[in-house]
PDB file of C-alpha atoms and ligand atoms in Angstrom:
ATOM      1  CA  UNK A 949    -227.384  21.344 -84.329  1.00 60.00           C
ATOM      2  CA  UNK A 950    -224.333  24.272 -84.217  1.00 81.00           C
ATOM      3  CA  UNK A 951    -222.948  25.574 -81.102  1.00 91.00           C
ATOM      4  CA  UNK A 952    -224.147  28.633 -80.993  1.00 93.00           C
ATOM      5  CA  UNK A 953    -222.709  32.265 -80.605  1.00 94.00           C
ATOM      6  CA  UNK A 954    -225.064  32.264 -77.930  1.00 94.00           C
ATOM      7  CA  UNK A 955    -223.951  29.343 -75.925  1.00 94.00           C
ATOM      8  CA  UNK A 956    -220.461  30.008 -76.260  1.00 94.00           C
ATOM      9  CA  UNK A 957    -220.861  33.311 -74.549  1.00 95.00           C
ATOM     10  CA  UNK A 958    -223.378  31.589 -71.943  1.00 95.00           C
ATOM     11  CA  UNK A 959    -220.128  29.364 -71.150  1.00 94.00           C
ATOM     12  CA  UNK A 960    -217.403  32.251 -70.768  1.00 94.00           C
ATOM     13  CA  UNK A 961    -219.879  34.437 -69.008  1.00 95.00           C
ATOM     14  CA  UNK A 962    -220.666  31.620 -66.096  1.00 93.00           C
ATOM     15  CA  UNK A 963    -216.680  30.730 -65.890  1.00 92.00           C
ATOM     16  CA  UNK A 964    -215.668  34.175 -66.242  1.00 93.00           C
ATOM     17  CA  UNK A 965    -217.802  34.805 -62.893  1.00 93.00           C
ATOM     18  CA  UNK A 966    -216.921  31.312 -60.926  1.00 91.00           C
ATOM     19  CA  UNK A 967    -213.025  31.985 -61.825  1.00 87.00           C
ATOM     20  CA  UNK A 968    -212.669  34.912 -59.354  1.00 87.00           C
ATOM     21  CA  UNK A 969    -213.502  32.208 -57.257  1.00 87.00           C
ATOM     22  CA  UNK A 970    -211.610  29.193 -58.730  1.00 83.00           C
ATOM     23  CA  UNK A 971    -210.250  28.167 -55.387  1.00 80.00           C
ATOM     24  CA  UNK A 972    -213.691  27.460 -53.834  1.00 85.00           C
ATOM     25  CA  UNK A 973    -215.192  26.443 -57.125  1.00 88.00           C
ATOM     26  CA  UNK A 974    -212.644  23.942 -57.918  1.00 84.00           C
ATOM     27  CA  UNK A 975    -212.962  22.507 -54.094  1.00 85.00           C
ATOM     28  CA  UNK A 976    -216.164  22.447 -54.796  1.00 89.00           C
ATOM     29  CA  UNK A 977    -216.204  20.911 -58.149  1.00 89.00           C
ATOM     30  CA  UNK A 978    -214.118  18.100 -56.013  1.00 86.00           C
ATOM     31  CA  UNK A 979    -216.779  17.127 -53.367  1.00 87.00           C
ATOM     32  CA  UNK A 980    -219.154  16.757 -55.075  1.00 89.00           C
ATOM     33  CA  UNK A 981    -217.515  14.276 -57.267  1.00 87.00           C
ATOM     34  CA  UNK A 982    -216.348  12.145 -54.526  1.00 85.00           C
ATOM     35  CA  UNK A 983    -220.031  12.959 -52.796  1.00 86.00           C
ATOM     36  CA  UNK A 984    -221.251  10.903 -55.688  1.00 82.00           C
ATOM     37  CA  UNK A 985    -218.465   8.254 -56.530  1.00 81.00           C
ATOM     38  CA  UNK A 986    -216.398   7.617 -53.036  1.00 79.00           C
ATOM     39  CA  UNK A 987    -214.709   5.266 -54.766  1.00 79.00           C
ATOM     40  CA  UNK A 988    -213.387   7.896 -57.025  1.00 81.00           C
ATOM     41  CA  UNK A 989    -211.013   9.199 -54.070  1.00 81.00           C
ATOM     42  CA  UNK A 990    -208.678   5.701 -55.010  1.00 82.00           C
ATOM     43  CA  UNK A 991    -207.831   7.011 -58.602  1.00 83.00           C
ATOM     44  CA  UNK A 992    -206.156   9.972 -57.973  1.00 84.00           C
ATOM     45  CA  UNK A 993    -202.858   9.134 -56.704  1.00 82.00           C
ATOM     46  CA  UNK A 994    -202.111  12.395 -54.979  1.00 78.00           C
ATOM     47  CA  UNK A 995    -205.353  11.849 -53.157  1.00 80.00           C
ATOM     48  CA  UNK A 996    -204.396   7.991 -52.103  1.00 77.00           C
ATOM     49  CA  UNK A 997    -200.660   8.867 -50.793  1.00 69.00           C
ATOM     50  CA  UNK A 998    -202.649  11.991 -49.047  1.00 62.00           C
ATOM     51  CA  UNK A 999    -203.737   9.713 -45.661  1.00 67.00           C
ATOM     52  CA  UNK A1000    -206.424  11.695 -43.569  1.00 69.00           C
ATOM     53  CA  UNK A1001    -205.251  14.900 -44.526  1.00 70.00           C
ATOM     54  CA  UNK A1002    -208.307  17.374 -45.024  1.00 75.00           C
ATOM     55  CA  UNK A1003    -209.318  17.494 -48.878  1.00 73.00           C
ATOM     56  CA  UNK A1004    -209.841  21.064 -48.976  1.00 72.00           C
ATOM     57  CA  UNK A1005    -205.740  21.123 -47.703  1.00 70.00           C
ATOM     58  CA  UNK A1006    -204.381  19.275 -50.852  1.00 73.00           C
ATOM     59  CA  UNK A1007    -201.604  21.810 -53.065  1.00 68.00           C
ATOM     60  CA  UNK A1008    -203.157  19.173 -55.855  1.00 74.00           C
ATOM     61  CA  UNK A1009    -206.746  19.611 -55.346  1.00 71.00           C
ATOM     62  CA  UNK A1010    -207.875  22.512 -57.535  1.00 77.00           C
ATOM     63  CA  UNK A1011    -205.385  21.332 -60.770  1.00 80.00           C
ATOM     64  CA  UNK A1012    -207.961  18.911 -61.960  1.00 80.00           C
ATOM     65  CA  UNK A1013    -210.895  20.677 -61.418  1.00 83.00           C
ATOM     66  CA  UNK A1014    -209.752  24.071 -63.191  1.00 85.00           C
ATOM     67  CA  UNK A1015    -208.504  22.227 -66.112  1.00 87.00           C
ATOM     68  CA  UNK A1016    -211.773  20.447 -66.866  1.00 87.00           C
ATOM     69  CA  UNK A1017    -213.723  23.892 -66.317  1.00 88.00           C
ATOM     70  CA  UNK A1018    -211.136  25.463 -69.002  1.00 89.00           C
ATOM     71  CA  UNK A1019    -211.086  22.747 -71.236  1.00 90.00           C
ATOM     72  CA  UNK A1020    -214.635  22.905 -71.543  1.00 90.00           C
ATOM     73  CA  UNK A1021    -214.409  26.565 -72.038  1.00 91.00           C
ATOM     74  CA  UNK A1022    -212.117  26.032 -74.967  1.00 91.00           C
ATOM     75  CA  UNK A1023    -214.164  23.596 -76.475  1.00 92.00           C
ATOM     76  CA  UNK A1024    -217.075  26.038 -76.360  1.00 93.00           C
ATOM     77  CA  UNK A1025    -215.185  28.564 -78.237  1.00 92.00           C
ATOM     78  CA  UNK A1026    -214.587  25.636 -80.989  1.00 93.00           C
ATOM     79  CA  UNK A1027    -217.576  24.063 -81.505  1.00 92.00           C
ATOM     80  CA  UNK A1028    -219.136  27.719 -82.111  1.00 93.00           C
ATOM     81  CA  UNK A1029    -216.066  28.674 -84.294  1.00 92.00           C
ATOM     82  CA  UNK A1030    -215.452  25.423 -86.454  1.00 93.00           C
ATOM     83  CA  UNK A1031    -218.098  22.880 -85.056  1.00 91.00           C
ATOM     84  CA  UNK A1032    -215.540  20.651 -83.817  1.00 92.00           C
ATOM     85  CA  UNK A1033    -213.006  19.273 -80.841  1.00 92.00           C
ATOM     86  CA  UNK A1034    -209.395  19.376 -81.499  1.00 92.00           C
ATOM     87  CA  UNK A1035    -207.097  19.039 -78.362  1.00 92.00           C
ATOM     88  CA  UNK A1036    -203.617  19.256 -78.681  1.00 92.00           C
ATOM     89  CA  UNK A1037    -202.298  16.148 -80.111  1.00 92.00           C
ATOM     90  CA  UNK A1038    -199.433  15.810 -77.455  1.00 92.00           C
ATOM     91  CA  UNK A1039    -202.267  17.000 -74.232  1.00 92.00           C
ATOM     92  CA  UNK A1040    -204.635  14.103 -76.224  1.00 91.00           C
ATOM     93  CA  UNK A1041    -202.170  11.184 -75.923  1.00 93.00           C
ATOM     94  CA  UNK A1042    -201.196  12.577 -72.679  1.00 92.00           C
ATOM     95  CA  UNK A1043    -204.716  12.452 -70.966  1.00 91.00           C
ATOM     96  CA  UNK A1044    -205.973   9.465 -73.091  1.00 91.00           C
ATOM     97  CA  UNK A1045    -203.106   7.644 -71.093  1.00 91.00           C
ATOM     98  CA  UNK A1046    -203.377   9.018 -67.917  1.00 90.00           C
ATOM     99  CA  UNK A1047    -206.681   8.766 -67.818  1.00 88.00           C
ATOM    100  CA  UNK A1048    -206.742   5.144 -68.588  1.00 88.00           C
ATOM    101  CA  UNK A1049    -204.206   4.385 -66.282  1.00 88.00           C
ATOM    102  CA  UNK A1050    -205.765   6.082 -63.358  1.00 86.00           C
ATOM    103  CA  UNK A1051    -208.735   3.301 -63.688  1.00 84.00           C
ATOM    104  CA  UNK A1052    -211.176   6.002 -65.782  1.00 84.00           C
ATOM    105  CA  UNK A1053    -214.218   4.428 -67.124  1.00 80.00           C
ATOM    106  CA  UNK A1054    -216.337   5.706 -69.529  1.00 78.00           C
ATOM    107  CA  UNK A1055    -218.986   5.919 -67.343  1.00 73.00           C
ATOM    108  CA  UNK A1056    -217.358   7.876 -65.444  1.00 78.00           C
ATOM    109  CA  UNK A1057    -217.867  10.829 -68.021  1.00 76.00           C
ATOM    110  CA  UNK A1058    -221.369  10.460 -67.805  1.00 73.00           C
ATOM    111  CA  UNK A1059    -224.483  11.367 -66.071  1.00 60.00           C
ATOM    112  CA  UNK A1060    -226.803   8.761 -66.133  1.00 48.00           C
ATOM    113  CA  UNK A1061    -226.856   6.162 -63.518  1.00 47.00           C
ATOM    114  CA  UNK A1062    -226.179   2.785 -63.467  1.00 44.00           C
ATOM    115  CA  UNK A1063    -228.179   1.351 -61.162  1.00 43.00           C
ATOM    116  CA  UNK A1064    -227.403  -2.445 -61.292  1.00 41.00           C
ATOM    117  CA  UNK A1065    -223.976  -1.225 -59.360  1.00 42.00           C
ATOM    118  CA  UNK A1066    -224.887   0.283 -56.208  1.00 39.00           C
ATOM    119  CA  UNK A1067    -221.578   0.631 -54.786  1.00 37.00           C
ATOM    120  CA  UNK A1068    -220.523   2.756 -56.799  1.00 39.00           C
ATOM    121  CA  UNK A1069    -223.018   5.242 -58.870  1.00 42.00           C
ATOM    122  CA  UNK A1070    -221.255   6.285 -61.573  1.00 44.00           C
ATOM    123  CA  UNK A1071    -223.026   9.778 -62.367  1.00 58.00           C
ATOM    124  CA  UNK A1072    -220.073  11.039 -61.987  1.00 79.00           C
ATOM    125  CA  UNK A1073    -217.582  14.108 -63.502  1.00 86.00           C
ATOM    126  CA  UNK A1074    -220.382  15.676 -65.695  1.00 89.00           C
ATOM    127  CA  UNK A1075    -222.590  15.990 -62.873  1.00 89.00           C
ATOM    128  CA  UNK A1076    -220.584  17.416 -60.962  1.00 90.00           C
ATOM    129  CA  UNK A1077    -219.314  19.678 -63.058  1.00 92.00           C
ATOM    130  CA  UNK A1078    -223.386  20.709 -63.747  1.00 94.00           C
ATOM    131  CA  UNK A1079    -224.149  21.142 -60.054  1.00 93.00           C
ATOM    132  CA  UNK A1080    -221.134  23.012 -58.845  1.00 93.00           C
ATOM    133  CA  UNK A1081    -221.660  26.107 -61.726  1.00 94.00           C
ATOM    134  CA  UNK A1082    -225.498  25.824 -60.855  1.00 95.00           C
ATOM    135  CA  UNK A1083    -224.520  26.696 -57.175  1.00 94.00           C
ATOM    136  CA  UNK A1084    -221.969  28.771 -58.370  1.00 94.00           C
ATOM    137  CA  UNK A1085    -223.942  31.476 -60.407  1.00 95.00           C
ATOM    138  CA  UNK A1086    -227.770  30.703 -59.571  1.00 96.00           C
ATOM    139  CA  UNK A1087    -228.972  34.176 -60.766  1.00 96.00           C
ATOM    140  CA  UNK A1088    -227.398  33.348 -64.231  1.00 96.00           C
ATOM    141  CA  UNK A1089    -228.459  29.844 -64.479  1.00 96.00           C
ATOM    142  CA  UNK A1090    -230.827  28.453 -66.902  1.00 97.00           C
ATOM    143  CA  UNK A1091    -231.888  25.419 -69.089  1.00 96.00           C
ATOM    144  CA  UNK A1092    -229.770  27.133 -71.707  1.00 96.00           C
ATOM    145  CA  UNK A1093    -226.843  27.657 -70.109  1.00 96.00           C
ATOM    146  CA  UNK A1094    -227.151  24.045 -68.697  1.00 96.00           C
ATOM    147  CA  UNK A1095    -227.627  22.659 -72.155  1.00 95.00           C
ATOM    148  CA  UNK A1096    -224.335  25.039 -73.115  1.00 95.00           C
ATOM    149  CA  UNK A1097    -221.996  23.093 -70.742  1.00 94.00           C
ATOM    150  CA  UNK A1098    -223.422  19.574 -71.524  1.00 93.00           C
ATOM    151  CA  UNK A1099    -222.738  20.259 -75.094  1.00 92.00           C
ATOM    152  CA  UNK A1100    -219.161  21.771 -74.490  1.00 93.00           C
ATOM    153  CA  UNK A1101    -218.244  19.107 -71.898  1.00 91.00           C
ATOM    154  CA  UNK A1102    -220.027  16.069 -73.948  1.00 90.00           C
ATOM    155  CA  UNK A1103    -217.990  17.214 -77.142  1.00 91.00           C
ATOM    156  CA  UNK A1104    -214.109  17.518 -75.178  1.00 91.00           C
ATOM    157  CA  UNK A1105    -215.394  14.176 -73.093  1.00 90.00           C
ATOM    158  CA  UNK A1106    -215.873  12.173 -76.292  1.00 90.00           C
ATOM    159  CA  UNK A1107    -212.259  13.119 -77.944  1.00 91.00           C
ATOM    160  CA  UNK A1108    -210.694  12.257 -74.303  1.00 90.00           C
ATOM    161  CA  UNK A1109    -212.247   8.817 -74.400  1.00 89.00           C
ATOM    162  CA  UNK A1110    -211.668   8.395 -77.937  1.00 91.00           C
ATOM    163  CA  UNK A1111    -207.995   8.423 -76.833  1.00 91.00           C
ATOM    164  CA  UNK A1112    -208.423   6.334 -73.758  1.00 89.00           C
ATOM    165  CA  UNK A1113    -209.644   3.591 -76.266  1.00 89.00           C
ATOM    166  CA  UNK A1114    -206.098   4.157 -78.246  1.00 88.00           C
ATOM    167  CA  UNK A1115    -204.079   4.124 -74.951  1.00 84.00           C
ATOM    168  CA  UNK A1116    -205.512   0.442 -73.949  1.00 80.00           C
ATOM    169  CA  UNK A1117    -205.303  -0.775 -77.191  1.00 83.00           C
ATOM    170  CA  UNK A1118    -201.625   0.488 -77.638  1.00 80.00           C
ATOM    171  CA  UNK A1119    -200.741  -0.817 -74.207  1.00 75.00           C
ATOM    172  CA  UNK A1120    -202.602  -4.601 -75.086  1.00 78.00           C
ATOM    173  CA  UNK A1121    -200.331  -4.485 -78.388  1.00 79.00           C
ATOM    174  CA  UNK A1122    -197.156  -3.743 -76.467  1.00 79.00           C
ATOM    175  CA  UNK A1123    -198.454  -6.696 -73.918  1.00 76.00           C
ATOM    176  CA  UNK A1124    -198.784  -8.706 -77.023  1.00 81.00           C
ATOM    177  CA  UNK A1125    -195.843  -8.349 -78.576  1.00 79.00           C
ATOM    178  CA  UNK A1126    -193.675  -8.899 -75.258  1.00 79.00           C
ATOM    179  CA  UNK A1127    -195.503 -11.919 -74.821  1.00 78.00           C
ATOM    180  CA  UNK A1128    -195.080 -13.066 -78.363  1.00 77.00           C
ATOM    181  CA  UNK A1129    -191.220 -12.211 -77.580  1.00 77.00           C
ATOM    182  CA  UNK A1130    -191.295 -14.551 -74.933  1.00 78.00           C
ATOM    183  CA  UNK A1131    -192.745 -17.164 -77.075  1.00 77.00           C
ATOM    184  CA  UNK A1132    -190.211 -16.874 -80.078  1.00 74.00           C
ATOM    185  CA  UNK A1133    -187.550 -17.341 -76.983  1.00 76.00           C
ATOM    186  CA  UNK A1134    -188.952 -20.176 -75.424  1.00 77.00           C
ATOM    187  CA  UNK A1135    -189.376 -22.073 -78.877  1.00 73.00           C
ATOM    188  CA  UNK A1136    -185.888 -21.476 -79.249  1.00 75.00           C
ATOM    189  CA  UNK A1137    -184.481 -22.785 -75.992  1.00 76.00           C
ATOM    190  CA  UNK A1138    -187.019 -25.918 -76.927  1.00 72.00           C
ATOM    191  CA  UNK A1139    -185.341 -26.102 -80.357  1.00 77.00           C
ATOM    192  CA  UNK A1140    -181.984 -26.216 -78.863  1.00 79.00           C
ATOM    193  CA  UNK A1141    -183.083 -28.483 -76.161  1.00 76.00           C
ATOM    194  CA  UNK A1142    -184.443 -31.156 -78.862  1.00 70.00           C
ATOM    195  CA  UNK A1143    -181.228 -30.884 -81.094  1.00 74.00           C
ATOM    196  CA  UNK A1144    -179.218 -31.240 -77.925  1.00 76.00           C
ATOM    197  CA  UNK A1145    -180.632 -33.958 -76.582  1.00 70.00           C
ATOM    198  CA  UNK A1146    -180.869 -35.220 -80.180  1.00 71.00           C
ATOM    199  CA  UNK A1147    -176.749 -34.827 -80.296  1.00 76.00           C
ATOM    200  CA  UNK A1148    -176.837 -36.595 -76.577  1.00 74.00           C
ATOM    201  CA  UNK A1149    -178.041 -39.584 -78.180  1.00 69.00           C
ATOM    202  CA  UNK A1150    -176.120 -39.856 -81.304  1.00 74.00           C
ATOM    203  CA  UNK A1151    -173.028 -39.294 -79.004  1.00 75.00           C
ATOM    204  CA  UNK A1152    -174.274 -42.324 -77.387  1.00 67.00           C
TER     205      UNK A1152
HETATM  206  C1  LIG B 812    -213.486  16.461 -69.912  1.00 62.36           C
HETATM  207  C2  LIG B 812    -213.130  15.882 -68.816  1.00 62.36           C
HETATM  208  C3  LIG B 812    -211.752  15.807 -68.227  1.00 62.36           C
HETATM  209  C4  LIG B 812    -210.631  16.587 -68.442  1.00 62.36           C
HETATM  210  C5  LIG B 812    -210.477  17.773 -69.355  1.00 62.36           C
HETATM  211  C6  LIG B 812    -209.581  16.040 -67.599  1.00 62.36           C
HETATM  212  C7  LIG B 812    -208.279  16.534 -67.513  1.00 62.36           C
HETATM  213  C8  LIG B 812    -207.252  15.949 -66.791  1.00 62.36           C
HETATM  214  C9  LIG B 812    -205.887  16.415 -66.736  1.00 62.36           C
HETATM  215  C10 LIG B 812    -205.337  17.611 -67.497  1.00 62.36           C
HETATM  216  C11 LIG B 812    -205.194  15.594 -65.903  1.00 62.36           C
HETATM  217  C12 LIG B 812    -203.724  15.738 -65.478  1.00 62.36           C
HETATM  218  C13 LIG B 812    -202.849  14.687 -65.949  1.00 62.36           C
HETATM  219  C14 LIG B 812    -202.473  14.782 -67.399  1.00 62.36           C
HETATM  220  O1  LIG B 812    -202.366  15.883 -67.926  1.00 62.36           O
HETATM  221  O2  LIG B 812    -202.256  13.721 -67.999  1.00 62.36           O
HETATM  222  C15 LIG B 812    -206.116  14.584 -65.439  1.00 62.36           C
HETATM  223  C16 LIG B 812    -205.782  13.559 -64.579  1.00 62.36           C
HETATM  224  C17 LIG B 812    -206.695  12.685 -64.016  1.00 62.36           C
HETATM  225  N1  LIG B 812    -208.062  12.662 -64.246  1.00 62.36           N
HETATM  226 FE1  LIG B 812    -209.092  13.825 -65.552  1.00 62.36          FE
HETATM  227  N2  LIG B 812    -210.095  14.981 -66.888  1.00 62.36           N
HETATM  228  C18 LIG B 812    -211.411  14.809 -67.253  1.00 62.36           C
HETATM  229  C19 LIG B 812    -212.300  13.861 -66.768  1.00 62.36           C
HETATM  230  C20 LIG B 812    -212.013  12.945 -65.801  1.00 62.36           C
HETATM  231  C21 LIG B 812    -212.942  11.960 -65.281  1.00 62.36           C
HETATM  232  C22 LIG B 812    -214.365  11.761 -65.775  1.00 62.36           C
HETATM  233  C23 LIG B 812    -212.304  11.281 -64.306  1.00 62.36           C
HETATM  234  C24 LIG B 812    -212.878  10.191 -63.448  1.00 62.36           C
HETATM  235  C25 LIG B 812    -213.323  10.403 -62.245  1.00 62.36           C
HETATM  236  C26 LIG B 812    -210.947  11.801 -64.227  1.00 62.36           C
HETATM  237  C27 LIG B 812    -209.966  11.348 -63.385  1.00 62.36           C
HETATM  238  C28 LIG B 812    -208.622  11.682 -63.473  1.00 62.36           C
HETATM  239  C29 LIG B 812    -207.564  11.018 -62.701  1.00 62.36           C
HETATM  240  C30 LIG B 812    -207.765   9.875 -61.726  1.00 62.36           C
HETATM  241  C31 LIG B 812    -206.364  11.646 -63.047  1.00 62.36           C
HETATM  242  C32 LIG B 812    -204.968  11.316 -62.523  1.00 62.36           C
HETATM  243  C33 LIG B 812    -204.685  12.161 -61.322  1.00 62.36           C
HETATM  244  C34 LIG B 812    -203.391  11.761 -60.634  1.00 62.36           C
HETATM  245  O3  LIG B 812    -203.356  10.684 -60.033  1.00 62.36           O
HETATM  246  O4  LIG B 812    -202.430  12.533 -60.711  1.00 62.36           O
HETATM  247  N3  LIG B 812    -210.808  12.815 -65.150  1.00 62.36           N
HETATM  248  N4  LIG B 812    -207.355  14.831 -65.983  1.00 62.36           N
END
């Protein structure tokens, strides 16, 4: 199914009325994330070096949360004009690696719940995200506008963790090649070792 002319204005019309607000929206956005994944807090290293300072205090806070509300605009605006998600190639690598750096997981993205881990329930970012623009505008929203956001936010998620995937895979190659380094190194020193000892002996 197409994103719809429709749906992308549903999207710009709810952001367009939160962002007169972004501050609150964003702290928001925020609290409700960490309201449903404490352990969340531990990623974000700005949050971690931060001590017991009040969240709503942090010069850091609202970056995140405005870029994932624009992002998703943007990806709106593409789906409905060319059906598809392109991000920046440099932004792409950029978040694919920060992002798996940082600890993201997958599930992270995602709404459902997994309940075998009750530490940490992992309906997490996309939840959020739902809830806070549901508070936000509750005169504008409906099932439609909810389905809008899913879409836009489920499309831009999926590219983001494409990348993530390509990050760890590029790091485990680097890993594997400095290890395989290592290994040409050490056969070496044993080489030399062997004819060394070898020469030891014939010196003998
Ligand atoms: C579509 C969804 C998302 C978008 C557009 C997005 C965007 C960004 C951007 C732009 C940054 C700044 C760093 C950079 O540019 O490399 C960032 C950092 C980060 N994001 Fe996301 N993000 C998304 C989802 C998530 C999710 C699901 C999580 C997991 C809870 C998450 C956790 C983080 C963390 C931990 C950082 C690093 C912050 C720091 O320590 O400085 N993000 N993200």
């Amino acid at each position: 199914m197409g994103f719809s002319e429709a749906q992308e204005e549903l999207v710009l019309r709810s952001w367009k009325a939160m962002k007169s607000d972004s501050e609150s929206t964003a702290l928001k956005f925020f609290l409700r994330i960490f309201e449903i994944a404490p352990g969340a807090k531990q990623m974000f290293s700005f949050l971690r070096d931060a001590g017991d300072a009040p969240l709503e205090k942090h010069p850091k806070l609202k970056a995140h949360a405005v870029t994932v509300f624009v992002m998703a605009c943007e990806s709106a605006t593409q789906l409905r004009s060319t059906g598809d998600v392109k991000v920046r190639e440099a932004t792409l690598k950029r978040l694919g690696a920060t992002h798996a750096r940082a600890g993201v997981a997958d599930a992270h993205f995602e709404t459902e719940t997994h309940r075998s881990c009750s530490s940490l329930n992992v309906q997490v970012v996309k939840t959020a995200l739902l809830d806070t623009i549901r508070d936000a505008v509750p005169d504008m929203w409906t099932p439609e506008m909810k389905a809008a956001w899913e879409e836009a936010y489920d499309q831009l998620a999926a590219v983001i963790k494409e990348e993530m995937k390509n990050a760890a895979a590029a790091e485990e190659q680097t890993k594997n090649a400095a290890t395989a380094a290592e290994e040409t190194t050490n056969a070496a020193a044993a080489e030399e070792e062997t004819t060394n000892a070898a020469a030891a002996v014939d010196a003998s």
